Coordinates of C-alpha atoms and ligand atoms in Angstrom, one line a residue:
X1 CA 32.9 0.2 8.4
X2 CA 34.4 -2.9 6.9
X3 CA 35.9 -2.6 3.4
X4 CA 33.5 -5.4 2.2
X5 CA 30.6 -3.3 3.4
X6 CA 31.9 -0.2 1.6
X7 CA 32.2 -2.2 -1.7
X8 CA 28.7 -3.7 -1.2
X9 CA 27.4 -0.1 -0.8
X10 CA 29.0 0.8 -4.1
X11 CA 27.5 -2.1 -6.0
X12 CA 24.1 -1.5 -4.4
X13 CA 24.1 2.2 -5.3
X14 CA 24.6 1.4 -8.9
X15 CA 21.7 -1.0 -8.8
X16 CA 19.6 1.7 -7.1
X17 CA 20.5 4.2 -9.9
X18 CA 19.3 1.8 -12.6
X19 CA 16.1 1.2 -10.7
X20 CA 15.5 5.0 -10.3
X21 CA 16.1 5.6 -14.0
X22 CA 13.5 2.9 -14.6
X23 CA 11.2 4.7 -12.2
X24 CA 11.5 7.9 -14.2
X25 CA 10.5 6.1 -17.4
X26 CA 7.6 4.4 -15.5
X27 CA 6.4 7.7 -14.0
X28 CA 6.5 9.3 -17.5
X29 CA 4.6 6.4 -19.0
X30 CA 1.8 6.9 -16.5
X31 CA 1.6 10.7 -16.7
X32 CA 2.9 12.5 -19.9
X33 CA 4.0 9.9 -22.5
X34 CA 2.1 10.1 -25.7
X35 CA 0.2 6.8 -26.3
X36 CA 2.1 5.7 -29.5
X37 CA 5.4 5.8 -27.6
X38 CA 4.4 2.6 -25.6
X39 CA 6.3 0.2 -27.9
X40 CA 9.7 1.7 -27.6
X41 CA 9.1 2.5 -23.9
X42 CA 8.5 -1.2 -23.2
X43 CA 11.8 -2.0 -24.8
X44 CA 13.6 0.7 -22.8
X45 CA 12.1 -0.6 -19.6
X46 CA 13.0 -4.2 -20.5
X47 CA 16.6 -3.2 -21.2
X48 CA 16.9 -1.5 -17.8
X49 CA 15.3 -4.4 -16.1
X50 CA 17.9 -6.7 -17.6
X51 CA 20.6 -4.4 -16.5
X52 CA 19.2 -4.2 -13.0
X53 CA 19.0 -8.0 -12.8
X54 CA 22.6 -8.4 -14.0
X55 CA 23.7 -6.0 -11.2
X56 CA 21.6 -7.8 -8.6
X57 CA 23.0 -11.2 -9.3
X58 CA 26.7 -10.2 -9.6
X59 CA 28.6 -13.0 -7.9
X60 CA 30.8 -10.5 -6.1
X61 CA 27.8 -9.6 -3.9
X62 CA 27.6 -13.3 -2.8
X63 CA 31.3 -13.3 -2.0
X64 CA 31.1 -10.0 0.0
X65 CA 28.0 -11.2 1.9
X66 CA 29.8 -14.5 2.8
X67 CA 32.8 -12.6 4.0
X68 CA 30.7 -10.2 6.1
X69 CA 28.5 -13.0 7.5
X70 CA 31.6 -14.7 8.8
X71 CA 32.6 -11.7 10.9
X72 CA 31.7 -11.2 14.5
X73 CA 32.3 -7.5 14.8
X74 CA 29.7 -6.0 12.5
X75 CA 28.0 -2.8 13.7
X76 CA 24.2 -2.9 14.1
X77 CA 23.6 -1.1 10.8
X78 CA 26.0 -3.4 9.0
X79 CA 24.1 -6.4 10.4
X80 CA 20.8 -5.0 9.3
X81 CA 22.3 -4.1 5.9
X82 CA 23.7 -7.6 5.4
X83 CA 20.3 -9.1 6.3
X84 CA 18.4 -7.1 3.6
X85 CA 21.1 -7.5 0.9
X86 CA 21.2 -11.2 1.6
X87 CA 17.4 -11.4 1.3
X88 CA 17.3 -9.7 -2.0
X89 CA 20.4 -11.5 -3.4
X90 CA 18.8 -14.9 -2.6
X91 CA 15.5 -13.9 -4.2
X92 CA 17.3 -12.8 -7.4
X93 CA 19.8 -15.7 -7.6
X94 CA 17.6 -18.7 -6.6
X95 CA 15.3 -18.3 -9.6
X96 CA 16.7 -19.9 -12.8
X97 CA 17.0 -17.5 -15.7
X98 CA 14.7 -19.6 -17.9
X99 CA 12.0 -19.5 -15.2
X100 CA 12.2 -15.7 -14.9
X101 CA 11.8 -15.3 -18.7
X102 CA 8.9 -17.7 -18.8
X103 CA 7.2 -16.0 -15.8
X104 CA 7.5 -12.5 -17.3
X105 CA 6.0 -13.7 -20.6
X106 CA 3.1 -15.6 -18.9
X107 CA 2.4 -12.7 -16.6
X108 CA 2.2 -10.2 -19.4
X109 CA -0.2 -12.5 -21.4
X110 CA -2.2 -13.0 -18.2
X111 CA -2.6 -9.3 -17.6
X112 CA -3.8 -8.7 -21.1
X113 CA -6.2 -11.6 -20.9
X114 CA -7.5 -10.3 -17.6
X115 CA -8.1 -6.8 -18.9
X116 CA -10.2 -8.2 -21.8
X117 CA -12.0 -10.7 -19.5
X118 CA -12.9 -7.9 -17.1
X119 CA -14.2 -5.7 -19.9
X120 CA -16.3 -8.6 -21.3
X121 CA -17.3 -10.0 -17.9
X122 CA -15.8 -13.3 -19.1
X123 CA -14.2 -15.3 -16.3
X124 CA -13.8 -18.4 -18.6
X125 CA -11.4 -16.5 -20.8
X126 CA -9.2 -15.6 -17.8
X127 CA -9.4 -19.0 -16.1
X128 CA -6.5 -20.8 -17.9
X129 CA -4.2 -17.8 -17.1
X130 CA -5.2 -17.7 -13.5
X131 CA -4.4 -21.4 -13.2
X132 CA -1.1 -20.8 -14.9
X133 CA -0.2 -17.9 -12.5
X134 CA -1.0 -20.1 -9.5
X135 CA 1.1 -22.9 -10.8
X136 CA 4.0 -20.6 -11.6
X137 CA 3.8 -19.1 -8.2
X138 CA 3.9 -22.5 -6.5
X139 CA 7.1 -23.1 -8.6
X140 CA 8.5 -19.7 -7.7
X141 CA 7.9 -20.4 -4.0
X142 CA 9.6 -23.8 -4.3
X143 CA 12.7 -22.3 -5.9
X144 CA 12.9 -19.6 -3.1
X145 CA 12.3 -21.9 -0.2
X146 CA 11.5 -25.6 -0.9
X147 CA 11.0 -26.2 2.9
X148 CA 8.2 -23.7 3.4
X149 CA 4.5 -23.7 2.4
X150 CA 4.3 -21.9 -0.9
X151 CA 1.8 -19.2 0.3
X152 CA 4.1 -18.4 3.3
X153 CA 7.0 -17.8 0.9
X154 CA 4.8 -15.5 -1.2
X155 CA 3.5 -13.5 1.8
X156 CA 7.1 -13.0 3.0
X157 CA 7.9 -11.2 -0.3
X158 CA 5.5 -8.4 0.7
X159 CA 5.5 -8.6 4.5
X160 CA 8.7 -10.0 5.7
X161 CA 8.3 -12.5 8.6
X162 CA 4.5 -13.0 8.0
X163 CA 3.0 -16.5 7.5
X164 CA -0.5 -17.7 6.5
X165 CA -0.9 -18.7 10.2
X166 CA 0.2 -15.4 11.7
X167 CA -2.0 -13.4 9.2
X168 CA -5.0 -15.7 9.7
X169 CA -4.8 -15.2 13.5
X170 CA -4.7 -11.4 13.2
X171 CA -7.5 -11.4 10.5
X172 CA -9.8 -13.7 12.6
X173 CA -9.9 -11.1 15.3
X174 CA -10.3 -8.3 12.9
X175 CA -13.1 -10.1 11.0
X176 CA -15.2 -10.6 14.1
X177 CA -15.1 -6.9 15.2
X178 CA -15.5 -5.5 11.8
X179 CA -18.7 -7.5 11.2
X180 CA -20.0 -6.6 14.6
X181 CA -19.3 -2.8 14.1
X182 CA -20.8 -3.0 10.6
X183 CA -24.0 -4.7 12.0
X184 CA -24.4 -1.8 14.5
X185 CA -23.9 0.8 11.8
X186 CA -26.5 -0.9 9.7
X187 CA -29.0 -0.7 12.5
X188 CA -28.6 3.1 12.5
X189 CA -30.1 5.6 10.0
X190 CA -28.0 5.9 6.8
X191 CA -25.8 9.0 6.3
X192 CA -26.4 10.9 3.1
X193 CA -23.3 11.8 1.1
X194 CA -23.5 15.5 0.6
X195 CA -20.4 15.7 -1.6
X196 CA -21.6 13.4 -4.2
X197 CA -22.8 15.2 -7.4
X198 CA -21.1 18.5 -6.6
X199 CA -19.4 19.6 -9.8
X200 CA -15.9 20.8 -9.0
X201 CA -13.6 21.6 -11.9
X202 CA -10.2 20.1 -12.2
X203 CA -8.4 23.3 -11.6
X204 CA -10.1 23.8 -8.3
X205 CA -9.5 20.2 -7.3
X206 CA -5.8 20.7 -8.1
X207 CA -5.7 23.8 -5.8
X208 CA -7.3 21.8 -3.1
X209 CA -4.7 19.0 -3.5
X210 CA -1.9 21.5 -3.4
X211 CA -3.3 23.2 -0.3
X212 CA -3.4 19.9 1.6
X213 CA 0.0 18.7 0.5
X214 CA 1.4 21.9 2.0
X215 CA -0.6 21.4 5.2
X216 CA 0.8 17.9 5.7
X217 CA 4.4 19.0 5.1
X218 CA 5.1 17.5 1.7
X219 CA 8.3 19.1 0.5
X220 CA 7.6 20.7 -2.9
X221 CA 11.3 21.0 -3.7
X222 CA 11.7 17.2 -3.4
X223 CA 8.7 16.1 -5.5
X224 CA 5.7 17.1 -7.5
X225 CA 2.0 16.3 -8.2
X226 CA 0.7 15.1 -11.5
X227 CA -2.3 13.2 -12.9
X228 CA -2.6 9.5 -13.8
X229 CA -5.4 7.0 -14.3
X230 CA -4.5 5.3 -10.9
X231 CA -2.9 7.5 -8.2
X232 CA 0.5 6.4 -7.1
X233 CA 3.7 7.4 -5.3
X234 CA 7.1 6.8 -6.9
X235 CA 10.6 7.4 -5.7
X236 CA 13.0 8.5 -8.4
X237 CA 15.8 9.4 -6.0
X238 CA 16.4 10.2 -2.4
X239 CA 15.3 13.8 -3.1
X240 CA 12.6 13.1 -5.8
X241 CA 9.5 11.5 -4.5
X242 CA 6.5 12.2 -6.8
X243 CA 2.8 11.6 -6.3
X244 CA -0.2 11.5 -8.7
X245 CA -3.9 11.9 -8.2
X246 CA -7.0 11.9 -10.5
X247 CA -9.8 14.3 -10.7
X248 CA -13.4 13.1 -10.7
X249 CA -15.5 16.1 -11.6
X250 CA -18.7 15.1 -9.7
X251 CA -16.9 13.7 -6.6
X252 CA -14.0 16.0 -5.4
X253 CA -13.3 13.9 -2.2
X254 CA -11.8 11.3 -4.5
X255 CA -8.8 13.5 -5.5
X256 CA -8.7 15.1 -2.0
X257 CA -8.2 11.8 -0.2
X258 CA -6.1 10.1 -2.8
X259 CA -3.7 13.1 -2.6
X260 CA -3.6 12.9 1.2
X261 CA -3.1 9.1 0.9
X262 CA -0.2 9.4 -1.6
X263 CA 1.3 12.3 0.4
X264 CA 1.4 9.9 3.4
X265 CA 3.4 7.4 1.3
X266 CA 5.7 10.2 0.0
X267 CA 6.3 11.7 3.5
X268 CA 7.6 8.2 4.5
X269 CA 9.9 8.0 1.6
X270 CA 11.1 11.5 2.1
X271 CA 11.9 10.8 5.7
X272 CA 14.0 7.6 5.3
X273 CA 17.5 8.2 6.5
X274 CA 18.8 5.5 8.8
X275 CA 22.5 6.4 8.4
X276 CA 24.0 9.0 6.0
X277 CA 26.6 6.4 4.9
X278 CA 23.8 4.2 3.6
X279 CA 22.0 6.8 1.5
X280 CA 20.7 5.4 -1.8
X281 CA 21.0 1.8 -0.7
X282 CA 18.8 -1.0 0.4
X283 CA 19.1 0.1 4.1
X284 CA 17.4 3.4 3.0
X285 CA 14.3 1.7 1.6
X286 CA 10.9 1.2 3.3
X287 CA 10.6 -1.8 5.6
X288 CA 7.5 -3.3 4.0
X289 CA 4.4 -2.8 2.0
X290 CA 2.2 -2.9 5.1
X291 CA 4.2 -0.4 7.0
X292 CA 4.1 1.8 3.9
X293 CA 0.4 1.5 3.8
X294 CA 0.2 2.3 7.5
X295 CA 1.6 5.7 6.7
X296 CA -0.7 6.6 3.9
X297 CA -3.8 5.4 5.8
X298 CA -2.8 7.1 9.0
X299 CA -2.7 10.4 7.2
X300 CA -5.7 9.7 5.0
X301 CA -8.1 8.2 7.5
X302 CA -6.9 8.8 11.1
X303 CA -5.8 12.4 10.5
X304 CA -7.4 13.4 7.2
X305 CA -11.0 12.2 8.0
X306 CA -11.0 13.3 11.7
X307 CA -13.3 16.0 12.9
X308 CA -10.3 17.7 14.5
X309 CA -8.6 18.1 11.2
X310 CA -11.7 19.6 9.5
X311 CA -12.4 22.0 12.4
X312 CA -9.4 23.8 11.2
X313 CA -9.4 23.2 7.5
X314 CA -13.1 23.2 6.5
X315 CA -13.2 27.0 6.1
X316 CA -10.2 26.9 3.7
X317 CA -11.9 24.0 1.8
X318 CA -15.1 26.0 1.6
X319 CA -13.3 29.0 0.3
X320 CA -11.6 26.9 -2.4
X321 CA -14.9 25.3 -3.4
X322 CA -16.6 28.7 -3.7
X323 CA -20.2 28.7 -4.8
X324 CA -20.3 24.9 -5.4
X325 CA -19.7 24.2 -1.7
X326 CA -22.3 26.6 -0.4
X327 CA -24.7 23.9 0.8
X328 CA -22.0 22.0 2.6
X329 CA -21.4 22.6 6.4
X330 CA -18.6 21.2 8.6
X331 CA -20.8 18.6 10.3
X332 CA -22.4 17.1 7.2
X333 CA -19.1 17.2 5.4
X334 CA -17.3 15.2 8.1
X335 CA -20.2 12.7 8.2
X336 CA -20.2 12.4 4.4
X337 CA -16.5 11.5 4.2
X338 CA -16.9 8.9 7.0
X339 CA -20.0 7.3 5.6
X340 CA -20.0 3.5 6.0
X341 CA -21.7 1.4 3.3
X342 CA -20.9 -2.1 2.2
X343 CA -20.0 -2.1 -1.5
X344 CA -18.6 -4.5 -4.1
X345 CA -15.5 -2.6 -5.0
X346 CA -12.5 -2.8 -2.7
X347 CA -10.8 0.5 -3.8
X348 CA -14.0 2.4 -3.1
X349 CA -14.5 0.9 0.4
X350 CA -14.8 2.9 3.6
X351 CA -12.5 2.3 6.7
X352 CA -14.9 -0.2 8.3
X353 CA -15.6 -2.5 5.4
X354 CA -12.2 -2.3 3.7
X355 CA -10.7 -5.0 5.8
X356 CA -13.5 -7.4 4.9
X357 CA -12.7 -7.0 1.2
X358 CA -9.1 -7.9 2.0
X359 CA -10.0 -10.8 4.3
X360 CA -12.2 -12.3 1.4
X361 CA -9.2 -12.2 -0.9
X362 CA -6.8 -13.6 1.7
X363 CA -9.1 -16.5 2.5
X364 CA -9.5 -17.3 -1.2
X365 CA -5.8 -17.1 -1.9
X366 CA -5.0 -19.3 1.0
X367 CA -7.4 -21.9 -0.3
X368 CA -6.0 -21.7 -3.9
X369 CA -2.6 -22.4 -2.6
X370 CA -3.4 -25.1 -0.1
X371 CA -5.5 -26.9 -2.7
X372 CA -8.9 -26.6 -1.1
X373 CA -10.2 -24.3 -3.8
X374 CA -9.9 -24.9 -7.6
X375 CA -9.6 -22.1 -10.0
X376 CA -12.9 -22.8 -11.7
X377 CA -14.7 -22.4 -8.3
X378 CA -13.3 -18.9 -7.7
X379 CA -16.3 -16.9 -9.0
X380 CA -18.8 -18.8 -6.8
X381 CA -16.5 -18.8 -3.8
X382 CA -16.1 -15.0 -4.3
X383 CA -19.8 -14.4 -4.3
X384 CA -20.2 -16.6 -1.2
X385 CA -17.5 -14.6 0.7
X386 CA -19.2 -11.3 -0.1
X387 CA -22.5 -12.7 1.1
X388 CA -20.9 -13.9 4.3
X389 CA -18.6 -10.9 5.1
X390 CA -20.4 -7.9 3.6
X391 CA -24.0 -9.2 3.2
X392 CA -24.1 -8.2 -0.5
X393 CA -24.4 -10.0 -3.8
X394 CA -22.0 -9.5 -6.7
X395 CA -24.2 -9.4 -9.9
X396 CA -21.3 -10.3 -12.2
X397 CA -17.6 -11.3 -12.1
X398 CA -16.5 -7.8 -13.4
X399 CA -17.6 -6.5 -10.0
X400 CA -16.5 -9.8 -8.4
X401 CA -13.4 -11.8 -8.8
X402 CA -12.3 -10.0 -11.9
X403 CA -12.1 -6.5 -10.3
X404 CA -8.4 -6.5 -9.2
X405 CA -5.3 -6.7 -11.4
X406 CA -3.2 -8.4 -8.7
X407 CA -3.8 -12.1 -9.4
X408 CA -3.4 -11.6 -13.1
X409 CA 0.2 -10.3 -12.4
X410 CA 0.8 -13.2 -10.1
X411 CA 0.9 -11.0 -7.0
X412 CA -0.5 -13.5 -4.5
X413 CA 0.2 -12.6 -0.9
X414 CA 0.0 -8.9 -1.7
X415 CA -3.6 -8.1 -0.5
X416 CA -3.0 -8.7 3.2
X417 CA -0.6 -5.8 3.3
X418 CA -3.4 -3.3 2.7
X419 CA -5.3 -4.4 5.8
X420 CA -2.2 -5.0 7.9
X421 CA -1.5 -1.3 7.1
X422 CA -4.6 -0.2 8.8
X423 CA -3.6 -2.3 11.9
X424 CA -0.1 -0.9 12.0
X425 CA -1.4 2.6 11.5
X426 CA -3.9 2.4 14.4
X427 CA -1.2 0.8 16.7
X428 CA 1.3 3.6 15.8
X429 CA -1.4 6.2 16.4
X430 CA -2.2 4.8 19.9
X431 CA 1.5 5.0 20.8
X432 CA 1.8 8.5 19.4
X433 CA -1.2 9.6 21.5
X434 CA 0.4 8.3 24.6
X435 CA 3.4 10.5 24.0
X436 CA 1.4 13.5 22.6
X437 CA -1.9 13.4 24.6
X438 CA -3.0 16.7 23.1
X439 CA -2.4 15.7 19.5
X440 CA -6.1 16.2 18.5
X441 CA -6.1 19.7 20.0
X442 CA -2.9 20.5 18.0
X443 CA -4.5 19.2 14.8
X444 CA -7.6 21.2 15.3
X445 CA -5.3 24.2 15.9
X446 CA -3.7 23.7 12.5
X447 CA -0.6 21.9 13.6
X448 CA 0.2 18.5 12.2
X449 CA 3.9 18.9 12.5
X450 CA 4.0 17.0 15.8
X451 CA 2.5 14.0 14.0
X452 CA 5.0 14.1 11.2
X453 CA 7.9 14.6 13.6
X454 CA 6.8 11.6 15.7
X455 CA 6.5 9.4 12.6
X456 CA 9.8 10.6 11.3
X457 CA 11.6 9.8 14.5
X458 CA 10.0 6.5 15.1
X459 CA 9.2 5.0 11.7
X460 CA 10.4 6.9 8.7
X461 CA 14.0 7.5 9.6
X462 CA 14.7 3.8 10.3
X463 CA 14.4 2.6 6.7
X464 CA 15.0 -1.2 6.7
X465 CA 17.0 -1.2 9.9
X466 CA 14.4 -3.5 11.5
X467 CA 12.0 -6.1 10.3
X468 CA 8.3 -5.0 10.5
X469 CA 7.9 -7.2 13.6
X470 CA 10.9 -5.7 15.3
X471 CA 9.8 -2.1 14.3
X472 CA 6.3 -2.4 15.7
X473 CA 7.7 -3.8 19.0
X474 CA 10.3 -1.1 19.2
X475 CA 7.9 1.7 18.5
X476 CA 4.8 0.6 20.4
X477 CA 6.3 -1.9 23.0
X478 CA 4.3 -4.9 21.7
X479 CA 3.8 -7.1 18.7
X480 CA 1.1 -6.3 16.1
X481 CA -2.3 -6.4 17.8
X482 CA -5.5 -5.8 15.9
X483 CA -7.2 -4.5 19.1
X484 CA -5.8 -0.9 18.5
X485 CA -7.7 -0.7 15.2
X486 CA -10.8 -2.0 16.9
X487 CA -10.5 0.7 19.7
X488 CA -10.0 3.4 17.1
X489 CA -13.0 2.3 15.0
X490 CA -15.4 1.9 18.0
X491 CA -14.5 5.3 19.4
X492 CA -14.9 7.1 16.1
X493 CA -17.9 5.4 14.6
X494 CA -20.0 5.2 17.8
X495 CA -19.8 9.0 17.7
X496 CA -20.6 9.3 14.1
X497 CA -23.4 6.8 14.0
X498 CA -24.6 7.2 17.6
X499 CA -24.4 3.6 18.9
Ligands
LIG1 ZN1 -1.4 3.1 -0.6

């Protein structure tokens, strides 16, 4: 290893430490912090953010990068490391200080305005903030790369290497098969949700969550499970990856599947280890949002909602549910948790319709940034998209264009990652099945360790060694192709719905 790399690692580790300290405070804020502590907590977090920023823009990093980039004898890991450090260093240093301050202030006002607007179903009150966030993000994109289309620059922040064109091409294919599969499902008799309304107390739901974390191989000595308003996974250190869930008393599958989902994220974080010399640095971070989401969704949907998985675990679930679960049998449970029904709210959507919610947002964002859609037209454009894609009518903006927090924070280009995650997940799964043809038999026999071992070896361990595009090619032998998700959905739902 070159001495410049060693020094870069040292500086990077200090930055990671500050970020992890911030994550501890953030985790506490969402789980145990008493409400009145919010004011000082905000100051604490702002102080740490400033400290992290100072460390990230240290000119010594620029000098070390320049020295390393001039060398022709870097190892493969050094090359990958220089690439990710360069990417983050440019992002931090290209934005003028005054812009960063202004952006942070406007984003926090915008978020507060959005929360009120959503509560009062008042898009007009949020409109000026949305305009401002679009405008500021065009500016931000220009600072980062004046030669690229603004929306391409923003997409690249979440899914490195992706562009509006590349995402649109993938989504066009996905849109046509999702609509076709949904139409077939709608022609079949509807499935009744037998889980809805069963009252399962929090304590029992927590025991169910703990049981499934153990089944999946979540390491209890490297993390913990707590409760928060919105479930999340957070990394506080290489050996401290925590998850949260929430308990809905009359719908236990909510906590069950959010725990499995977050465990999927955590298993990824726990498995990252590209090279022991790079522990606690940017090389040991997840490759992208979409690849992260592929891990959570693979465990939640492909494994966790499969008949094979429940053949093995339904008896344990029944025992944990006790009397409440007496009317529930394996077949109706598996059908209930795979019920497809177009709905207005993205976060409650099933596997088939989820992608359509994301496509609606992607198409609207694209139009906002290429100038073909004005901010005041968003509510009507939203309703039109939902009519077109899902065949349903949003009765108000609260359940329409005001439902998600993302745009109020200025996170344009984030939504596509969620749907790309499903596509990556299905493509990884197809590759896994080729190598382990009896994987379903193993799962129904109670063994998911082969799945975890395969993901560890192929995806988790790599960290940021490859770009997402390189990783999917290396692991599956081809570029991202939405056909794998289509195959998976057709096979699964033609059985469930009998078409
Ligand atoms: Zn997730």
